[in-house]
mmCIF file of C-alpha atoms in Angstrom:
data_model
loop_
_atom_site.group_PDB
_atom_site.id
_atom_site.type_symbol
_atom_site.label_atom_id
_atom_site.label_comp_id
_atom_site.label_asym_id
_atom_site.label_seq_id
_atom_site.Cartn_x
_atom_site.Cartn_y
_atom_site.Cartn_z
ATOM 1 C CA UNK A 716 -99.245 35.135 -37.750
ATOM 2 C CA UNK A 717 -99.733 31.447 -38.672
ATOM 3 C CA UNK A 718 -103.105 29.940 -39.650
ATOM 4 C CA UNK A 719 -104.284 27.724 -36.829
ATOM 5 C CA UNK A 720 -101.708 29.226 -34.467
ATOM 6 C CA UNK A 721 -98.956 26.650 -35.125
ATOM 7 C CA UNK A 722 -96.292 26.961 -37.809
ATOM 8 C CA UNK A 723 -95.846 24.082 -40.221
ATOM 9 C CA UNK A 724 -92.263 23.084 -39.388
ATOM 10 C CA UNK A 725 -91.861 21.132 -42.616
ATOM 11 C CA UNK A 726 -92.877 24.218 -44.621
ATOM 12 C CA UNK A 727 -90.552 26.452 -42.558
ATOM 13 C CA UNK A 728 -87.642 24.103 -43.178
ATOM 14 C CA UNK A 729 -88.367 24.043 -46.922
ATOM 15 C CA UNK A 730 -88.439 27.856 -46.978
ATOM 16 C CA UNK A 731 -85.208 28.034 -44.998
ATOM 17 C CA UNK A 732 -83.490 25.568 -47.341
ATOM 18 C CA UNK A 733 -84.644 27.529 -50.395
ATOM 19 C CA UNK A 734 -83.356 30.789 -48.893
ATOM 20 C CA UNK A 735 -80.044 29.112 -48.094
ATOM 21 C CA UNK A 736 -79.775 27.868 -51.703
ATOM 22 C CA UNK A 737 -80.687 31.319 -53.059
ATOM 23 C CA UNK A 738 -78.056 32.961 -50.833
ATOM 24 C CA UNK A 739 -75.395 30.467 -51.908
ATOM 25 C CA UNK A 740 -76.242 31.062 -55.575
ATOM 26 C CA UNK A 741 -76.089 34.846 -55.118
ATOM 27 C CA UNK A 742 -72.728 34.563 -53.325
ATOM 28 C CA UNK A 743 -71.371 32.394 -56.138
ATOM 29 C CA UNK A 744 -72.534 34.924 -58.737
ATOM 30 C CA UNK A 745 -70.933 37.760 -56.751
ATOM 31 C CA UNK A 746 -67.624 35.902 -56.621
ATOM 32 C CA UNK A 747 -67.651 35.656 -60.443
ATOM 33 C CA UNK A 748 -68.782 39.227 -61.159
ATOM 34 C CA UNK A 749 -66.070 41.855 -61.553
ATOM 35 C CA UNK A 750 -66.387 45.589 -60.935
ATOM 36 C CA UNK A 751 -63.788 48.317 -61.364
ATOM 37 C CA UNK A 752 -62.848 51.524 -59.655
ATOM 38 C CA UNK A 753 -60.546 54.272 -60.857
ATOM 39 C CA UNK A 754 -58.512 57.150 -59.490
ATOM 40 C CA UNK A 755 -56.553 60.027 -60.953
ATOM 41 C CA UNK A 756 -58.863 60.379 -63.919
ATOM 42 C CA UNK A 757 -58.280 56.771 -64.918
ATOM 43 C CA UNK A 758 -54.526 56.653 -64.295
ATOM 44 C CA UNK A 759 -55.080 53.770 -61.886
ATOM 45 C CA UNK A 760 -57.805 51.150 -62.229
ATOM 46 C CA UNK A 761 -58.548 48.407 -59.711
ATOM 47 C CA UNK A 762 -60.812 45.454 -60.457
ATOM 48 C CA UNK A 763 -62.413 43.420 -57.686
ATOM 49 C CA UNK A 764 -64.945 40.636 -57.612
ATOM 50 C CA UNK A 765 -68.397 41.277 -56.226
ATOM 51 C CA UNK A 766 -67.202 39.615 -53.032
ATOM 52 C CA UNK A 767 -64.343 42.125 -52.715
ATOM 53 C CA UNK A 768 -61.313 40.146 -53.921
ATOM 54 C CA UNK A 769 -58.782 42.294 -55.782
ATOM 55 C CA UNK A 770 -58.139 40.564 -59.121
ATOM 56 C CA UNK A 771 -56.452 43.225 -61.260
ATOM 57 C CA UNK A 772 -54.627 46.517 -60.946
ATOM 58 C CA UNK A 773 -53.712 48.673 -63.932
ATOM 59 C CA UNK A 774 -51.358 51.641 -63.619
ATOM 60 C CA UNK A 775 -50.838 54.008 -66.532
ATOM 61 C CA UNK A 776 -47.166 54.879 -67.203
ATOM 62 C CA UNK A 777 -47.900 58.597 -66.628
ATOM 63 C CA UNK A 778 -48.874 57.769 -63.032
ATOM 64 C CA UNK A 779 -45.368 56.515 -62.265
ATOM 65 C CA UNK A 780 -43.004 59.171 -60.977
ATOM 66 C CA UNK A 781 -39.936 57.711 -59.212
ATOM 67 C CA UNK A 782 -39.629 60.967 -57.274
ATOM 68 C CA UNK A 783 -43.219 60.765 -55.986
ATOM 69 C CA UNK A 784 -44.214 57.217 -55.082
ATOM 70 C CA UNK A 785 -46.527 58.539 -52.354
ATOM 71 C CA UNK A 786 -48.960 59.952 -54.914
ATOM 72 C CA UNK A 787 -48.973 56.647 -56.782
ATOM 73 C CA UNK A 788 -49.715 54.786 -53.551
ATOM 74 C CA UNK A 789 -52.586 57.212 -52.848
ATOM 75 C CA UNK A 790 -53.981 56.624 -56.340
ATOM 76 C CA UNK A 791 -53.804 52.853 -55.892
ATOM 77 C CA UNK A 792 -55.599 53.061 -52.543
ATOM 78 C CA UNK A 793 -58.257 55.348 -53.985
ATOM 79 C CA UNK A 794 -58.863 53.031 -56.955
ATOM 80 C CA UNK A 795 -59.139 49.961 -54.705
ATOM 81 C CA UNK A 796 -61.528 51.800 -52.384
ATOM 82 C CA UNK A 797 -63.609 52.899 -55.379
ATOM 83 C CA UNK A 798 -63.769 49.328 -56.667
ATOM 84 C CA UNK A 799 -64.678 47.991 -53.215
ATOM 85 C CA UNK A 800 -67.464 50.571 -52.926
ATOM 86 C CA UNK A 801 -68.819 49.308 -56.257
ATOM 87 C CA UNK A 802 -68.577 45.718 -54.971
ATOM 88 C CA UNK A 803 -70.447 46.614 -51.776
ATOM 89 C CA UNK A 804 -73.177 48.303 -53.796
ATOM 90 C CA UNK A 805 -73.447 45.188 -55.969
ATOM 91 C CA UNK A 806 -73.631 42.999 -52.843
ATOM 92 C CA UNK A 807 -76.424 45.130 -51.403
ATOM 93 C CA UNK A 808 -78.361 44.955 -54.665
ATOM 94 C CA UNK A 809 -78.016 41.190 -55.022
ATOM 95 C CA UNK A 810 -78.109 40.062 -51.390
ATOM 96 C CA UNK A 811 -80.443 42.672 -49.900
ATOM 97 C CA UNK A 812 -83.716 41.152 -51.100
ATOM 98 C CA UNK A 813 -82.586 37.701 -49.981
ATOM 99 C CA UNK A 814 -81.388 38.688 -46.509
ATOM 100 C CA UNK A 815 -84.462 40.838 -45.787
ATOM 101 C CA UNK A 816 -86.566 37.682 -45.891
ATOM 102 C CA UNK A 817 -84.526 36.192 -43.063
ATOM 103 C CA UNK A 818 -85.961 38.597 -40.505
ATOM 104 C CA UNK A 819 -89.378 36.978 -40.776
ATOM 105 C CA UNK A 820 -88.122 33.574 -39.641
ATOM 106 C CA UNK A 821 -88.653 34.382 -35.983
ATOM 107 C CA UNK A 822 -85.025 33.954 -34.974
ATOM 108 C CA UNK A 823 -82.302 31.563 -35.957
ATOM 109 C CA UNK A 824 -82.964 27.965 -36.802
ATOM 110 C CA UNK A 825 -80.388 25.530 -35.419
ATOM 111 C CA UNK A 826 -78.141 24.109 -38.108
ATOM 112 C CA UNK A 827 -78.772 26.933 -40.569
ATOM 113 C CA UNK A 828 -76.430 29.905 -41.054
ATOM 114 C CA UNK A 829 -78.994 32.564 -40.082
#
């Protein structure tokens, strides 16, 4: 567990602050990173940030049929879901290693977001 039986609170606080800074940096990077998802063989493309914010939607003219707006809506939903799945995968890759280290802190520390 801890050498000498007692944790060094100063060291624990430094570790917690570093993890908090690393998490904030990773979240900032995710918010800037963009990933895309497509549907209908590329007829519809949605772009989201790594944090899941929809920032762009491209619809090819061939996807637009005034007589069948339901299919277009389905394609848009599928593209957004595909992009969000890519964003979630990116989040897991970037945040996973950082958040796994939080389990070893022995519970939450007052004043810190974990």
